[in-house]
Coordinates of C-alpha atoms in Angstrom, one line a residue:
M1 CA 39.2 23.2 -26.8
A2 CA 37.7 19.9 -25.9
E3 CA 34.3 19.0 -27.4
R4 CA 31.4 18.7 -24.9
T5 CA 29.9 15.3 -24.9
T6 CA 26.2 14.9 -24.3
T7 CA 24.3 11.8 -23.4
P8 CA 22.1 10.7 -26.2
S9 CA 18.4 11.0 -25.3
F10 CA 15.2 9.6 -26.8
P11 CA 11.5 10.0 -25.9
G12 CA 10.9 8.4 -22.5
A13 CA 14.5 8.3 -21.5
A14 CA 14.0 10.4 -18.4
A15 CA 11.1 8.2 -17.3
L16 CA 13.2 5.1 -17.7
R17 CA 16.0 6.6 -15.7
Q18 CA 13.6 7.5 -12.9
T19 CA 12.1 4.0 -13.0
G20 CA 15.6 2.4 -12.8
R21 CA 16.5 4.6 -9.8
L22 CA 13.3 3.7 -8.0
Y23 CA 13.9 0.0 -8.7
G24 CA 17.5 0.4 -7.4
L25 CA 16.3 2.0 -4.2
G26 CA 13.9 -0.8 -3.7
L27 CA 16.7 -3.3 -4.0
D28 CA 18.8 -1.3 -1.6
V29 CA 16.0 -1.4 0.9
V30 CA 15.7 -5.2 0.7
R31 CA 19.5 -5.6 0.9
L32 CA 20.1 -3.3 3.8
T33 CA 17.2 -4.6 5.8
F34 CA 19.3 -7.6 6.9
R35 CA 22.4 -5.5 7.6
R36 CA 23.4 -4.6 11.2
P37 CA 22.8 -2.4 13.1
F38 CA 19.1 -2.6 12.7
Q39 CA 17.2 0.6 13.6
L40 CA 14.6 -0.9 15.9
R41 CA 13.8 2.4 17.8
E42 CA 13.3 4.2 14.5
L43 CA 11.1 1.4 13.2
I44 CA 8.9 1.6 16.3
Q45 CA 8.6 5.4 16.1
Q46 CA 7.7 5.3 12.4
F47 CA 5.2 2.5 12.9
W48 CA 3.4 4.4 15.6
F49 CA 3.5 7.6 13.5
I50 CA 2.2 6.1 10.3
A51 CA -0.5 4.2 12.3
S52 CA -1.6 7.3 14.1
V53 CA -2.2 9.3 10.9
S54 CA -3.8 6.4 9.0
I55 CA -5.9 4.4 11.4
L56 CA -8.8 6.8 11.8
P57 CA -9.2 7.7 8.1
T58 CA -9.0 4.0 7.2
A59 CA -11.7 3.0 9.7
L60 CA -14.0 5.8 8.4
V61 CA -13.4 4.9 4.7
S62 CA -13.9 1.1 5.2
I63 CA -17.5 1.5 6.4
P64 CA -18.9 3.1 3.2
F65 CA -16.7 0.8 1.1
G66 CA -18.3 -2.3 2.6
A67 CA -21.8 -0.7 2.5
V68 CA -21.5 0.2 -1.2
I69 CA -20.2 -3.3 -2.2
A70 CA -23.0 -5.0 -0.1
L71 CA -25.7 -2.8 -1.5
H72 CA -24.7 -3.2 -5.1
I73 CA -24.1 -7.0 -4.9
G74 CA -27.3 -7.4 -2.9
S75 CA -29.3 -5.5 -5.6
L76 CA -27.7 -7.5 -8.4
T77 CA -28.2 -10.9 -6.8
T78 CA -31.8 -10.0 -6.1
Q79 CA -32.4 -9.2 -9.8
I80 CA -31.0 -12.5 -11.0
G81 CA -32.5 -14.6 -8.2
A82 CA -29.3 -15.5 -6.4
Q83 CA -29.8 -13.9 -3.0
S84 CA -28.2 -16.9 -1.3
F85 CA -24.8 -15.9 -2.7
T86 CA -24.9 -12.3 -1.5
G87 CA -22.8 -13.0 1.6
A88 CA -20.1 -14.9 -0.3
A89 CA -19.8 -12.3 -3.1
S90 CA -19.8 -9.3 -0.7
V91 CA -17.2 -10.7 1.7
L92 CA -14.9 -12.1 -1.0
A93 CA -15.0 -8.7 -2.8
I94 CA -14.2 -6.9 0.4
I95 CA -11.4 -9.2 1.5
Q96 CA -9.7 -9.8 -1.9
Q97 CA -10.1 -6.4 -3.5
A98 CA -11.5 -3.5 -1.4
S99 CA -9.5 -4.1 1.8
P100 CA -6.0 -4.1 0.5
I101 CA -6.8 -1.3 -1.9
V102 CA -8.3 0.9 0.8
T103 CA -5.4 0.1 3.1
A104 CA -2.8 1.0 0.5
L105 CA -4.5 4.2 -0.5
L106 CA -4.6 5.5 3.0
V107 CA -1.1 4.3 3.9
A108 CA 0.2 6.1 0.8
G109 CA -2.0 9.2 1.1
A110 CA -1.6 9.8 4.8
G111 CA 1.6 8.0 5.9
G112 CA 3.5 8.1 2.7
S113 CA 3.0 11.8 2.1
A114 CA 4.2 12.5 5.7
V115 CA 7.3 10.3 5.1
C116 CA 8.0 12.0 1.8
A117 CA 7.7 15.5 3.4
D118 CA 10.0 14.5 6.2
L119 CA 12.7 13.1 3.9
G120 CA 12.3 16.0 1.5
S121 CA 12.9 18.6 4.2
R122 CA 15.9 16.7 5.4
T123 CA 17.2 16.6 1.8
I124 CA 16.9 20.4 1.2
R125 CA 18.5 21.1 4.6
E126 CA 21.4 18.9 3.3
E127 CA 21.1 16.4 6.2
I128 CA 21.2 13.5 3.8
D129 CA 24.4 14.8 2.2
A130 CA 25.9 15.2 5.7
M131 CA 25.1 11.6 6.6
E132 CA 26.8 10.4 3.5
V133 CA 29.9 12.5 4.2
L134 CA 30.0 10.9 7.7
G135 CA 29.8 7.4 6.2
V136 CA 26.3 6.8 7.5
S137 CA 23.9 5.2 5.0
P138 CA 20.7 7.2 4.8
V139 CA 18.9 4.2 3.2
Q140 CA 19.8 2.0 6.2
R141 CA 19.3 4.6 8.8
L142 CA 16.2 6.4 7.6
I143 CA 14.5 4.6 4.7
V144 CA 14.5 1.0 5.8
P145 CA 12.7 1.6 9.1
R146 CA 10.1 3.7 7.3
V147 CA 9.4 1.1 4.6
L148 CA 9.2 -1.7 7.1
A149 CA 6.8 0.5 9.2
A150 CA 4.6 1.1 6.2
M151 CA 4.5 -2.7 5.5
G152 CA 3.6 -3.5 9.1
V153 CA 0.9 -0.8 9.3
A154 CA -0.6 -2.1 6.0
I155 CA -0.9 -5.6 7.4
F156 CA -2.7 -4.5 10.5
L157 CA -4.9 -2.0 8.8
N158 CA -5.8 -4.6 6.2
G159 CA -7.2 -6.8 8.9
M160 CA -9.1 -4.0 10.4
V161 CA -10.6 -2.9 7.1
S162 CA -11.6 -6.5 6.4
V163 CA -13.4 -6.8 9.7
V164 CA -15.1 -3.4 9.6
G165 CA -16.1 -3.9 5.9
V166 CA -17.6 -7.3 6.4
L167 CA -19.6 -6.1 9.5
G168 CA -20.8 -3.1 7.5
G169 CA -21.7 -5.2 4.6
Y170 CA -23.6 -7.6 6.9
F171 CA -25.5 -4.7 8.5
F172 CA -26.5 -3.0 5.3
N173 CA -27.5 -6.3 3.6
V174 CA -29.5 -7.7 6.5
I175 CA -31.0 -4.6 7.9
M176 CA -31.5 -2.3 4.9
Q177 CA -32.1 -5.0 2.2
H178 CA -33.9 -7.4 4.5
G179 CA -31.5 -10.3 3.8
T180 CA -31.4 -13.5 5.7
P181 CA -28.5 -13.6 8.3
G182 CA -28.2 -17.3 8.1
A183 CA -27.9 -17.4 4.3
Y184 CA -25.4 -14.5 4.4
L185 CA -23.1 -16.4 6.7
A186 CA -23.7 -19.8 5.1
S187 CA -22.8 -18.7 1.6
F188 CA -19.6 -17.1 2.8
S189 CA -18.4 -20.2 4.6
A190 CA -19.4 -22.4 1.6
L191 CA -17.4 -20.4 -1.0
A192 CA -14.6 -18.7 0.9
Q193 CA -11.2 -20.4 1.6
L194 CA -8.0 -19.6 3.5
P195 CA -6.0 -18.5 0.4
D196 CA -8.5 -15.6 0.0
L197 CA -7.2 -14.2 3.2
W198 CA -3.6 -14.9 2.4
I199 CA -3.7 -13.0 -0.9
S200 CA -5.3 -10.1 0.9
E201 CA -2.4 -9.9 3.3
I202 CA 0.2 -10.5 0.6
K203 CA -1.3 -7.6 -1.4
A204 CA -1.1 -5.4 1.8
V205 CA 2.6 -6.2 2.3
I206 CA 3.5 -5.5 -1.3
F207 CA 1.4 -2.3 -1.4
G208 CA 3.0 -1.1 1.8
F209 CA 6.5 -1.7 0.4
V210 CA 5.7 0.1 -2.8
A211 CA 4.1 3.1 -0.9
G212 CA 7.2 3.4 1.4
V213 CA 9.8 3.1 -1.4
V214 CA 8.0 5.6 -3.7
A215 CA 7.6 8.1 -0.8
A216 CA 11.2 7.7 0.2
Y217 CA 12.5 8.1 -3.4
R218 CA 10.5 11.3 -4.1
G219 CA 11.6 12.6 -0.6
L220 CA 15.2 12.1 -1.5
N221 CA 14.9 13.8 -4.9
P222 CA 13.0 17.1 -4.5
K223 CA 13.6 19.9 -6.9
G224 CA 13.3 23.6 -6.3
G225 CA 13.6 24.0 -2.5
P226 CA 10.6 24.0 -0.2
K227 CA 8.2 24.2 -3.1
G228 CA 9.8 21.2 -4.6
V229 CA 9.1 19.2 -1.4
G230 CA 5.4 19.9 -1.8
D231 CA 5.5 18.9 -5.5
A232 CA 7.4 15.7 -4.5
V233 CA 4.7 14.8 -2.0
N234 CA 1.9 15.2 -4.6
Q235 CA 4.0 13.2 -7.1
S236 CA 4.6 10.4 -4.7
V237 CA 0.9 9.9 -3.9
V238 CA 0.0 9.9 -7.6
I239 CA 2.8 7.5 -8.6
T240 CA 1.9 5.2 -5.7
F241 CA -1.7 5.1 -6.7
L242 CA -0.9 4.2 -10.3
L243 CA 1.5 1.4 -9.3
L244 CA -0.9 0.0 -6.8
F245 CA -3.7 -0.4 -9.3
V246 CA -1.4 -2.1 -11.8
L247 CA 0.0 -4.4 -9.1
N248 CA -3.4 -5.3 -7.9
L249 CA -4.4 -6.3 -11.5
V250 CA -1.3 -8.5 -11.8
L251 CA -1.6 -10.1 -8.4
T252 CA -5.3 -10.8 -8.8
T253 CA -4.8 -12.4 -12.2
V254 CA -2.0 -14.6 -11.0
Y255 CA -4.0 -15.6 -7.9
L256 CA -7.1 -16.6 -9.9
Q257 CA -4.9 -18.7 -12.2
L258 CA -3.1 -20.5 -9.5
V259 CA -5.8 -21.0 -6.9
P260 CA -8.9 -22.8 -8.1
P261 CA -12.3 -21.6 -6.7
K262 CA -13.7 -23.6 -3.8
G263 CA -15.9 -26.4 -5.0
S264 CA -14.6 -26.4 -8.5

């Protein structure tokens, strides 16, 4: 009788395996993006779907985000006698930090959860296995268009959040805190620079990619039938949020080290 061999395990081995598989899926998405045939119709449909479920919540969330930042910074600058820098601090905080974070959270929470549920239902119905048997790559056919759609929606929503957040911050600072409109705009133009906008869009692209890949990975690996699909959706949102905050810290640190502040 042959002896049964078991794979040696250690604490955290399962987490490392899951991380490796997630990383491998991300590499497959990048590699298959440039392979023909490109699923343009699927990309357009997924772009419209993710945008339709994300645009309204993102617009509604961006207003209080901009207001809270403007009110807090306005109160702080008033206490230290630096009211002339309120506009620059508020706008830069919204563009560099709040806008990509809000965009990523809504894309992951609304669009990513829907993508995960769709792929999870296909998986438990064995549609993914059937595609592999027929020689059709599910990554190229289903996942690549969804990840690219999430990235595209993140770029456009990031711009919308930036505009709405800046306008909301201007309104609350000028109207509610009796700030000076000219000083608000002058301080922003004096301290802001074009790389501030670029890093915001770069964050949006990376966050959209991460949200799409995590949602697709959890959708392809549900456990326990329909209940497992619901659990996979919850896990995808939580995992995406954790990764986004870590990536935001890394990207912000690298940006502040490479790009000197304006006027320094």
